[in-house]
């Protein structure tokens, strides 16, 4: 069973990511440090019926008195109102500062539960049990927690590292194909920005079916890469921004098309092809890179081009409002080859011309 250590030195935080099959049914020993405590397991209406019973059983075996809190499934749950629902549930369960909050679900549940764990009583113990591929390779690792504000995504947030991440690869069996594909977009991103060998491996496997038997190793590799970024730049002031490859256009597309029309990982796929194209046009990225990324995305059944009818002016204007914009300059990430990248600042006018 792969174990990936994560260290966020500025936050004095170290924890392990455990990756394996059937972990939800044999996790009790991993909870032994919390024996005698109370816990709230936060799931959504999709993950609670599938996995809560197994997790609650393991917590009981570890001597932890756990309560289940179930929120509605979907992005709209990541809001201040549902945060209040969590605080009420934690108070009803009489959680104190020695107690534990566990997120059981995808990115939405991980983000809102982490934010609640960070702010309730100024911070209680927090564990992530991610059940989507995207959450397993990205959002459950590295401590970014948040809820949305009516004026924008993730505007209320914090850095709050979990103390343990449990990835049971069997949960991916119940994930629908589109959500799985969205996670694959982020996997391909790691290959593009940091690991040419991972990109080569995905190319030679060439399909979702061929990837499945190798998935736990691939998830572990993605977690190792993410852990390296978190160690170097836990607060996202520098090199961690490379994880945003493809995200400049992705965020603008999600915003322009209405959140939920394109899944985040799908928008990232389209954004990666666009960013590679900008890099080729500017001479940062070797010619031919766009073609390789496009072919890989197509092999895995993922989108590569933005839907017709979205104006370049409107997209460039939205990109200028991105959280990562600095004054008139938008920090894009461009590939110097498959497996390495660099930050390239561009103005909104440059981006409009490149789109
Ligand atoms: N999802 C990007 C990051 O954690 O920095």
mmCIF file of C-alpha atoms and ligand atoms in Angstrom:
data_model
loop_
_atom_site.group_PDB
_atom_site.id
_atom_site.type_symbol
_atom_site.label_atom_id
_atom_site.label_comp_id
_atom_site.label_asym_id
_atom_site.label_seq_id
_atom_site.Cartn_x
_atom_site.Cartn_y
_atom_site.Cartn_z
ATOM 1 C CA UNK A 1 0.000 0.000 0.000
ATOM 2 C CA UNK A 2 1.664 3.291 -1.035
ATOM 3 C CA UNK A 3 2.143 5.894 1.705
ATOM 4 C CA UNK A 4 3.075 9.416 0.613
ATOM 5 C CA UNK A 5 4.398 11.760 3.318
ATOM 6 C CA UNK A 6 3.476 15.465 3.173
ATOM 7 C CA UNK A 7 5.342 18.168 5.034
ATOM 8 C CA UNK A 8 4.252 21.819 5.174
ATOM 9 C CA UNK A 9 7.106 23.307 7.226
ATOM 10 C CA UNK A 10 5.692 26.844 7.645
ATOM 11 C CA UNK A 11 2.592 25.309 9.168
ATOM 12 C CA UNK A 12 4.621 22.796 11.228
ATOM 13 C CA UNK A 13 2.521 20.092 9.664
ATOM 14 C CA UNK A 14 3.442 16.534 8.636
ATOM 15 C CA UNK A 15 0.993 13.862 7.609
ATOM 16 C CA UNK A 16 0.691 10.740 5.498
ATOM 17 C CA UNK A 17 -1.494 9.964 2.531
ATOM 18 C CA UNK A 18 -2.438 6.270 2.597
ATOM 19 C CA UNK A 19 -3.449 4.865 -0.790
ATOM 20 C CA UNK A 20 -4.937 1.421 -1.343
ATOM 21 C CA UNK A 21 -7.893 -0.764 -2.198
ATOM 22 C CA UNK A 22 -10.527 -1.479 0.467
ATOM 23 C CA UNK A 23 -8.983 1.001 2.940
ATOM 24 C CA UNK A 24 -12.413 2.132 4.141
ATOM 25 C CA UNK A 25 -12.945 -1.387 5.501
ATOM 26 C CA UNK A 26 -9.622 -1.658 7.371
ATOM 27 C CA UNK A 27 -8.820 1.891 8.463
ATOM 28 C CA UNK A 28 -9.339 1.408 12.236
ATOM 29 C CA UNK A 29 -5.594 1.129 13.093
ATOM 30 C CA UNK A 30 -4.940 4.436 11.305
ATOM 31 C CA UNK A 31 -7.326 6.182 13.725
ATOM 32 C CA UNK A 32 -5.705 4.805 16.905
ATOM 33 C CA UNK A 33 -4.253 8.226 17.858
ATOM 34 C CA UNK A 34 -7.831 9.483 18.346
ATOM 35 C CA UNK A 35 -9.104 6.694 20.626
ATOM 36 C CA UNK A 36 -11.643 7.980 23.156
ATOM 37 C CA UNK A 37 -12.416 11.166 21.161
ATOM 38 C CA UNK A 38 -15.610 12.247 19.430
ATOM 39 C CA UNK A 39 -15.832 12.722 15.677
ATOM 40 C CA UNK A 40 -18.158 14.209 13.076
ATOM 41 C CA UNK A 41 -18.050 12.521 9.675
ATOM 42 C CA UNK A 42 -19.249 14.959 6.991
ATOM 43 C CA UNK A 43 -20.556 13.326 3.807
ATOM 44 C CA UNK A 44 -23.012 14.336 1.108
ATOM 45 C CA UNK A 45 -26.247 12.768 -0.082
ATOM 46 C CA UNK A 46 -24.245 10.779 -2.649
ATOM 47 C CA UNK A 47 -21.314 9.519 -0.513
ATOM 48 C CA UNK A 48 -23.181 8.944 2.783
ATOM 49 C CA UNK A 49 -25.245 5.949 1.577
ATOM 50 C CA UNK A 50 -22.223 4.450 -0.211
ATOM 51 C CA UNK A 51 -19.422 4.756 2.343
ATOM 52 C CA UNK A 52 -20.516 6.189 5.708
ATOM 53 C CA UNK A 53 -21.417 2.860 7.268
ATOM 54 C CA UNK A 54 -17.975 1.382 6.554
ATOM 55 C CA UNK A 55 -16.162 4.438 7.917
ATOM 56 C CA UNK A 56 -18.354 4.701 11.016
ATOM 57 C CA UNK A 57 -17.699 0.991 11.681
ATOM 58 C CA UNK A 58 -13.926 1.522 11.541
ATOM 59 C CA UNK A 59 -14.172 4.578 13.823
ATOM 60 C CA UNK A 60 -16.210 2.574 16.359
ATOM 61 C CA UNK A 61 -13.555 -0.174 16.234
ATOM 62 C CA UNK A 62 -10.926 2.476 17.003
ATOM 63 C CA UNK A 63 -12.928 3.608 20.059
ATOM 64 C CA UNK A 64 -14.173 6.849 18.510
ATOM 65 C CA UNK A 65 -17.730 8.050 19.105
ATOM 66 C CA UNK A 66 -18.721 9.355 15.659
ATOM 67 C CA UNK A 67 -21.777 11.185 14.313
ATOM 68 C CA UNK A 68 -22.678 11.442 10.616
ATOM 69 C CA UNK A 69 -23.609 14.811 9.098
ATOM 70 C CA UNK A 70 -25.026 14.671 5.554
ATOM 71 C CA UNK A 71 -25.096 17.735 3.296
ATOM 72 C CA UNK A 72 -26.754 18.006 -0.133
ATOM 73 C CA UNK A 73 -24.485 16.881 -3.009
ATOM 74 C CA UNK A 74 -23.215 19.565 -5.411
ATOM 75 C CA UNK A 75 -21.212 22.791 -5.668
ATOM 76 C CA UNK A 76 -24.040 24.930 -4.183
ATOM 77 C CA UNK A 77 -23.352 23.229 -0.841
ATOM 78 C CA UNK A 78 -20.025 25.079 -0.569
ATOM 79 C CA UNK A 79 -21.692 28.181 0.913
ATOM 80 C CA UNK A 80 -21.837 30.069 4.225
ATOM 81 C CA UNK A 81 -25.351 28.710 4.959
ATOM 82 C CA UNK A 82 -24.176 25.068 4.855
ATOM 83 C CA UNK A 83 -21.161 26.069 6.934
ATOM 84 C CA UNK A 84 -23.632 27.119 9.650
ATOM 85 C CA UNK A 85 -25.304 23.727 9.337
ATOM 86 C CA UNK A 86 -21.914 22.117 10.067
ATOM 87 C CA UNK A 87 -21.178 24.357 13.072
ATOM 88 C CA UNK A 88 -24.618 23.485 14.513
ATOM 89 C CA UNK A 89 -23.988 19.783 13.959
ATOM 90 C CA UNK A 90 -20.555 20.002 15.643
ATOM 91 C CA UNK A 91 -22.110 21.802 18.622
ATOM 92 C CA UNK A 92 -24.953 19.253 18.809
ATOM 93 C CA UNK A 93 -22.323 16.475 18.787
ATOM 94 C CA UNK A 94 -20.499 18.363 21.600
ATOM 95 C CA UNK A 95 -17.200 18.370 19.714
ATOM 96 C CA UNK A 96 -14.411 20.029 21.708
ATOM 97 C CA UNK A 97 -10.916 21.057 20.616
ATOM 98 C CA UNK A 98 -9.507 17.559 21.113
ATOM 99 C CA UNK A 99 -12.099 16.067 18.782
ATOM 100 C CA UNK A 100 -12.085 15.234 15.124
ATOM 101 C CA UNK A 101 -13.805 16.199 11.871
ATOM 102 C CA UNK A 102 -13.621 13.877 8.849
ATOM 103 C CA UNK A 103 -14.495 14.842 5.253
ATOM 104 C CA UNK A 104 -15.928 11.880 3.296
ATOM 105 C CA UNK A 105 -16.520 12.948 -0.313
ATOM 106 C CA UNK A 106 -15.203 14.939 -3.242
ATOM 107 C CA UNK A 107 -13.747 18.427 -3.422
ATOM 108 C CA UNK A 108 -16.883 20.228 -2.249
ATOM 109 C CA UNK A 109 -17.129 18.188 0.954
ATOM 110 C CA UNK A 110 -13.362 18.378 1.547
ATOM 111 C CA UNK A 111 -13.285 22.150 1.106
ATOM 112 C CA UNK A 112 -16.294 23.085 3.260
ATOM 113 C CA UNK A 113 -15.483 20.517 5.956
ATOM 114 C CA UNK A 114 -11.866 21.677 6.122
ATOM 115 C CA UNK A 115 -12.966 25.295 6.452
ATOM 116 C CA UNK A 116 -15.408 24.326 9.219
ATOM 117 C CA UNK A 117 -12.682 22.287 10.991
ATOM 118 C CA UNK A 118 -10.271 25.239 10.754
ATOM 119 C CA UNK A 119 -12.694 27.797 12.204
ATOM 120 C CA UNK A 120 -14.756 25.773 14.713
ATOM 121 C CA UNK A 121 -13.248 26.483 18.159
ATOM 122 C CA UNK A 122 -10.247 27.968 16.252
ATOM 123 C CA UNK A 123 -9.379 24.562 14.854
ATOM 124 C CA UNK A 124 -10.070 20.888 15.543
ATOM 125 C CA UNK A 125 -8.358 17.755 14.203
ATOM 126 C CA UNK A 126 -9.127 17.168 10.522
ATOM 127 C CA UNK A 127 -8.926 14.062 8.285
ATOM 128 C CA UNK A 128 -9.656 13.816 4.555
ATOM 129 C CA UNK A 129 -11.215 10.723 2.956
ATOM 130 C CA UNK A 130 -11.513 11.828 -0.696
ATOM 131 C CA UNK A 131 -13.804 9.737 -2.917
ATOM 132 C CA UNK A 132 -13.347 11.356 -6.358
ATOM 133 C CA UNK A 133 -10.231 11.158 -8.504
ATOM 134 C CA UNK A 134 -9.921 14.944 -8.569
ATOM 135 C CA UNK A 135 -10.065 15.177 -4.775
ATOM 136 C CA UNK A 136 -7.614 12.263 -4.410
ATOM 137 C CA UNK A 137 -4.922 13.749 -6.653
ATOM 138 C CA UNK A 138 -5.436 17.416 -5.832
ATOM 139 C CA UNK A 139 -7.896 19.046 -3.452
ATOM 140 C CA UNK A 140 -7.533 16.741 -0.417
ATOM 141 C CA UNK A 141 -3.758 17.354 -0.286
ATOM 142 C CA UNK A 142 -2.144 20.651 0.628
ATOM 143 C CA UNK A 143 -4.599 22.312 2.974
ATOM 144 C CA UNK A 144 -6.576 24.669 0.742
ATOM 145 C CA UNK A 145 -10.050 24.867 2.317
ATOM 146 C CA UNK A 146 -12.836 27.282 1.402
ATOM 147 C CA UNK A 147 -16.453 28.098 0.777
ATOM 148 C CA UNK A 148 -17.835 30.184 -2.077
ATOM 149 C CA UNK A 149 -19.240 33.698 -1.726
ATOM 150 C CA UNK A 150 -22.131 34.796 -3.977
ATOM 151 C CA UNK A 151 -19.565 36.994 -5.801
ATOM 152 C CA UNK A 152 -17.010 34.298 -6.507
ATOM 153 C CA UNK A 153 -15.604 30.823 -5.948
ATOM 154 C CA UNK A 154 -13.451 30.061 -2.881
ATOM 155 C CA UNK A 155 -13.438 33.683 -1.720
ATOM 156 C CA UNK A 156 -13.698 32.672 1.961
ATOM 157 C CA UNK A 157 -10.886 30.299 2.739
ATOM 158 C CA UNK A 158 -7.791 29.311 4.668
ATOM 159 C CA UNK A 159 -4.817 26.981 4.625
ATOM 160 C CA UNK A 160 -5.546 24.145 7.045
ATOM 161 C CA UNK A 161 -3.682 20.891 6.590
ATOM 162 C CA UNK A 162 -5.361 17.563 7.376
ATOM 163 C CA UNK A 163 -3.613 15.164 9.788
ATOM 164 C CA UNK A 164 -4.242 12.129 7.608
ATOM 165 C CA UNK A 165 -5.523 11.480 4.072
ATOM 166 C CA UNK A 166 -7.099 8.095 3.286
ATOM 167 C CA UNK A 167 -7.507 7.259 -0.394
ATOM 168 C CA UNK A 168 -9.515 4.104 -1.033
ATOM 169 C CA UNK A 169 -9.171 3.562 -4.789
ATOM 170 C CA UNK A 170 -12.263 1.328 -4.724
ATOM 171 C CA UNK A 171 -14.421 4.441 -4.290
ATOM 172 C CA UNK A 172 -13.602 5.289 -7.929
ATOM 173 C CA UNK A 173 -15.692 2.289 -9.038
ATOM 174 C CA UNK A 174 -18.870 4.225 -8.217
ATOM 175 C CA UNK A 175 -17.656 7.485 -9.769
ATOM 176 C CA UNK A 176 -19.441 8.405 -13.002
ATOM 177 C CA UNK A 177 -17.355 8.516 -16.177
ATOM 178 C CA UNK A 178 -17.534 12.280 -16.538
ATOM 179 C CA UNK A 179 -16.318 12.945 -12.979
ATOM 180 C CA UNK A 180 -13.563 10.369 -13.469
ATOM 181 C CA UNK A 181 -12.511 12.172 -16.659
ATOM 182 C CA UNK A 182 -12.397 15.493 -14.813
ATOM 183 C CA UNK A 183 -9.925 13.954 -12.359
ATOM 184 C CA UNK A 184 -7.890 12.553 -15.242
ATOM 185 C CA UNK A 185 -7.502 16.115 -16.541
ATOM 186 C CA UNK A 186 -5.620 16.994 -13.334
ATOM 187 C CA UNK A 187 -3.548 13.790 -13.605
ATOM 188 C CA UNK A 188 -2.482 14.800 -17.135
ATOM 189 C CA UNK A 189 -1.672 18.264 -15.785
ATOM 190 C CA UNK A 190 0.903 16.764 -13.377
ATOM 191 C CA UNK A 191 2.522 15.010 -16.325
ATOM 192 C CA UNK A 192 2.631 18.269 -18.280
ATOM 193 C CA UNK A 193 4.111 20.489 -15.561
ATOM 194 C CA UNK A 194 6.357 18.193 -13.562
ATOM 195 C CA UNK A 195 6.746 14.629 -14.755
ATOM 196 C CA UNK A 196 7.485 13.807 -18.395
ATOM 197 C CA UNK A 197 7.703 10.091 -17.488
ATOM 198 C CA UNK A 198 4.125 10.184 -16.142
ATOM 199 C CA UNK A 199 2.996 11.855 -19.382
ATOM 200 C CA UNK A 200 4.818 9.143 -21.399
ATOM 201 C CA UNK A 201 3.186 6.434 -19.275
ATOM 202 C CA UNK A 202 -0.282 7.889 -19.877
ATOM 203 C CA UNK A 203 0.503 8.090 -23.605
ATOM 204 C CA UNK A 204 1.618 4.492 -23.815
ATOM 205 C CA UNK A 205 -1.353 3.191 -21.780
ATOM 206 C CA UNK A 206 -3.544 5.204 -24.138
ATOM 207 C CA UNK A 207 -7.027 4.577 -22.692
ATOM 208 C CA UNK A 208 -8.998 4.662 -19.455
ATOM 209 C CA UNK A 209 -9.371 0.849 -19.503
ATOM 210 C CA UNK A 210 -5.604 0.306 -19.739
ATOM 211 C CA UNK A 211 -4.978 2.882 -16.992
ATOM 212 C CA UNK A 212 -7.348 1.339 -14.413
ATOM 213 C CA UNK A 213 -5.018 -1.465 -13.185
ATOM 214 C CA UNK A 214 -2.221 1.111 -12.747
ATOM 215 C CA UNK A 215 -4.360 3.755 -11.089
ATOM 216 C CA UNK A 216 -3.140 3.449 -7.486
ATOM 217 C CA UNK A 217 0.472 3.956 -8.625
ATOM 218 C CA UNK A 218 -0.552 6.926 -10.757
ATOM 219 C CA UNK A 219 -2.524 8.473 -7.864
ATOM 220 C CA UNK A 220 0.500 8.002 -5.589
ATOM 221 C CA UNK A 221 2.763 9.696 -8.154
ATOM 222 C CA UNK A 222 0.377 12.675 -8.425
ATOM 223 C CA UNK A 223 0.251 12.949 -4.617
ATOM 224 C CA UNK A 224 4.083 12.886 -4.467
ATOM 225 C CA UNK A 225 4.268 15.741 -6.970
ATOM 226 C CA UNK A 226 1.619 17.728 -5.103
ATOM 227 C CA UNK A 227 3.448 17.078 -1.792
ATOM 228 C CA UNK A 228 6.658 18.493 -3.318
ATOM 229 C CA UNK A 229 4.891 21.734 -4.258
ATOM 230 C CA UNK A 230 3.234 21.999 -0.832
ATOM 231 C CA UNK A 231 6.580 21.492 0.927
ATOM 232 C CA UNK A 232 8.286 24.181 -1.141
ATOM 233 C CA UNK A 233 5.452 26.708 -1.098
ATOM 234 C CA UNK A 234 2.693 25.856 1.399
ATOM 235 C CA UNK A 235 1.016 29.272 1.121
ATOM 236 C CA UNK A 236 0.941 29.517 -2.663
ATOM 237 C CA UNK A 237 3.215 32.530 -3.011
ATOM 238 C CA UNK A 238 5.547 31.097 -5.637
ATOM 239 C CA UNK A 239 6.208 27.741 -7.227
ATOM 240 C CA UNK A 240 2.841 26.219 -6.120
ATOM 241 C CA UNK A 241 1.216 28.489 -8.714
ATOM 242 C CA UNK A 242 2.561 26.069 -11.353
ATOM 243 C CA UNK A 243 -0.329 23.819 -10.314
ATOM 244 C CA UNK A 244 -2.506 26.387 -12.065
ATOM 245 C CA UNK A 245 -1.333 25.319 -15.533
ATOM 246 C CA UNK A 246 -4.448 25.494 -17.718
ATOM 247 C CA UNK A 247 -6.434 27.250 -14.987
ATOM 248 C CA UNK A 248 -6.319 30.811 -16.384
ATOM 249 C CA UNK A 249 -8.666 29.979 -19.241
ATOM 250 C CA UNK A 250 -10.405 27.236 -17.217
ATOM 251 C CA UNK A 251 -11.655 29.669 -14.575
ATOM 252 C CA UNK A 252 -12.840 32.120 -17.265
ATOM 253 C CA UNK A 253 -14.670 29.313 -19.126
ATOM 254 C CA UNK A 254 -16.365 28.070 -15.962
ATOM 255 C CA UNK A 255 -17.440 31.603 -15.175
ATOM 256 C CA UNK A 256 -18.615 32.448 -18.722
ATOM 257 C CA UNK A 257 -20.542 29.183 -19.187
ATOM 258 C CA UNK A 258 -22.032 29.104 -15.680
ATOM 259 C CA UNK A 259 -20.494 26.990 -12.912
ATOM 260 C CA UNK A 260 -21.278 23.295 -13.349
ATOM 261 C CA UNK A 261 -21.787 23.416 -17.156
ATOM 262 C CA UNK A 262 -18.207 22.290 -17.657
ATOM 263 C CA UNK A 263 -16.695 20.336 -14.761
ATOM 264 C CA UNK A 264 -13.564 22.034 -13.380
ATOM 265 C CA UNK A 265 -11.274 19.248 -14.624
ATOM 266 C CA UNK A 266 -12.839 19.438 -18.104
ATOM 267 C CA UNK A 267 -12.253 23.192 -18.208
ATOM 268 C CA UNK A 268 -8.626 22.550 -17.164
ATOM 269 C CA UNK A 269 -8.188 20.198 -20.157
ATOM 270 C CA UNK A 270 -9.282 22.945 -22.568
ATOM 271 C CA UNK A 271 -7.159 25.471 -20.655
ATOM 272 C CA UNK A 272 -4.028 23.288 -20.921
ATOM 273 C CA UNK A 273 -4.282 23.104 -24.714
ATOM 274 C CA UNK A 274 -4.812 26.888 -24.851
ATOM 275 C CA UNK A 275 -1.842 27.574 -22.537
ATOM 276 C CA UNK A 276 0.383 25.276 -24.626
ATOM 277 C CA UNK A 277 -0.757 27.128 -27.741
ATOM 278 C CA UNK A 278 0.132 30.500 -26.127
ATOM 279 C CA UNK A 279 3.519 29.054 -25.174
ATOM 280 C CA UNK A 280 4.173 27.847 -28.722
ATOM 281 C CA UNK A 281 3.160 31.253 -30.132
ATOM 282 C CA UNK A 282 5.460 33.087 -27.692
ATOM 283 C CA UNK A 283 8.360 30.657 -28.110
ATOM 284 C CA UNK A 284 8.261 29.384 -24.488
ATOM 285 C CA UNK A 285 6.921 25.957 -25.462
ATOM 286 C CA UNK A 286 8.448 23.664 -28.099
ATOM 287 C CA UNK A 287 6.375 23.367 -31.267
ATOM 288 C CA UNK A 288 4.480 20.060 -31.306
ATOM 289 C CA UNK A 289 3.537 20.182 -27.612
ATOM 290 C CA UNK A 290 -0.055 21.266 -28.351
ATOM 291 C CA UNK A 291 -0.492 18.250 -30.624
ATOM 292 C CA UNK A 292 0.824 15.814 -27.996
ATOM 293 C CA UNK A 293 -1.464 17.167 -25.282
ATOM 294 C CA UNK A 294 -4.483 17.193 -27.624
ATOM 295 C CA UNK A 295 -3.873 13.585 -28.685
ATOM 296 C CA UNK A 296 -3.546 12.450 -25.071
ATOM 297 C CA UNK A 297 -6.764 14.222 -24.039
ATOM 298 C CA UNK A 298 -8.612 12.714 -26.998
ATOM 299 C CA UNK A 299 -7.320 9.204 -26.160
ATOM 300 C CA UNK A 300 -8.836 9.557 -22.682
ATOM 301 C CA UNK A 301 -12.123 10.991 -23.987
ATOM 302 C CA UNK A 302 -11.474 14.512 -22.683
ATOM 303 C CA UNK A 303 -12.295 17.887 -24.276
ATOM 304 C CA UNK A 304 -9.500 19.916 -25.888
ATOM 305 C CA UNK A 305 -11.198 22.947 -27.447
ATOM 306 C CA UNK A 306 -13.497 25.566 -25.999
ATOM 307 C CA UNK A 307 -17.128 25.492 -27.109
ATOM 308 C CA UNK A 308 -17.906 27.800 -30.055
ATOM 309 C CA UNK A 309 -19.538 31.155 -29.488
ATOM 310 C CA UNK A 310 -17.507 32.490 -26.541
ATOM 311 C CA UNK A 311 -15.878 35.779 -27.480
ATOM 312 C CA UNK A 312 -12.150 36.228 -26.907
ATOM 313 C CA UNK A 313 -12.781 39.772 -25.570
ATOM 314 C CA UNK A 314 -15.193 38.543 -22.907
ATOM 315 C CA UNK A 315 -12.901 35.657 -21.869
ATOM 316 C CA UNK A 316 -9.854 37.962 -21.664
ATOM 317 C CA UNK A 317 -11.842 40.429 -19.531
ATOM 318 C CA UNK A 318 -12.867 37.613 -17.166
ATOM 319 C CA UNK A 319 -9.268 36.376 -16.947
ATOM 320 C CA UNK A 320 -8.215 39.867 -15.838
ATOM 321 C CA UNK A 321 -10.516 39.436 -12.794
ATOM 322 C CA UNK A 322 -8.966 36.088 -11.811
ATOM 323 C CA UNK A 323 -7.876 35.718 -8.155
ATOM 324 C CA UNK A 324 -4.317 35.154 -9.445
ATOM 325 C CA UNK A 325 -4.225 38.397 -11.497
ATOM 326 C CA UNK A 326 -1.749 40.983 -10.196
ATOM 327 C CA UNK A 327 -2.716 44.508 -11.267
ATOM 328 C CA UNK A 328 -2.787 44.654 -15.070
ATOM 329 C CA UNK A 329 -0.811 41.437 -15.350
ATOM 330 C CA UNK A 330 -2.123 37.881 -15.400
ATOM 331 C CA UNK A 331 0.364 35.190 -14.317
ATOM 332 C CA UNK A 332 0.054 32.332 -16.795
ATOM 333 C CA UNK A 333 1.915 29.028 -16.540
ATOM 334 C CA UNK A 334 3.583 27.783 -19.723
ATOM 335 C CA UNK A 335 5.444 24.587 -20.513
ATOM 336 C CA UNK A 336 9.150 24.734 -21.337
ATOM 337 C CA UNK A 337 8.807 21.061 -22.328
ATOM 338 C CA UNK A 338 6.476 18.211 -21.381
ATOM 339 C CA UNK A 339 7.346 17.781 -17.699
ATOM 340 C CA UNK A 340 8.573 21.316 -16.885
ATOM 341 C CA UNK A 341 7.028 24.778 -16.778
ATOM 342 C CA UNK A 342 7.543 28.424 -15.902
ATOM 343 C CA UNK A 343 5.419 31.470 -15.012
ATOM 344 C CA UNK A 344 4.856 33.992 -17.819
ATOM 345 C CA UNK A 345 3.089 37.271 -17.015
ATOM 346 C CA UNK A 346 0.743 38.480 -19.783
ATOM 347 C CA UNK A 347 -1.563 41.467 -20.081
ATOM 348 C CA UNK A 348 -5.249 41.088 -20.799
ATOM 349 C CA UNK A 349 -4.670 42.536 -24.296
ATOM 350 C CA UNK A 350 -1.954 39.949 -25.016
ATOM 351 C CA UNK A 351 -4.262 37.165 -23.886
ATOM 352 C CA UNK A 352 -7.121 38.470 -26.041
ATOM 353 C CA UNK A 353 -4.828 38.393 -29.080
ATOM 354 C CA UNK A 354 -3.589 34.888 -28.248
ATOM 355 C CA UNK A 355 -7.088 33.428 -27.748
HETATM 356 N N1 LIG B 1 -5.243 23.022 -6.343
HETATM 357 C C1 LIG B 1 -4.072 23.790 -6.420
HETATM 358 C C2 LIG B 1 -3.353 23.888 -5.110
HETATM 359 O O1 LIG B 1 -3.641 23.170 -4.190
HETATM 360 O O2 LIG B 1 -2.473 24.712 -4.996
#
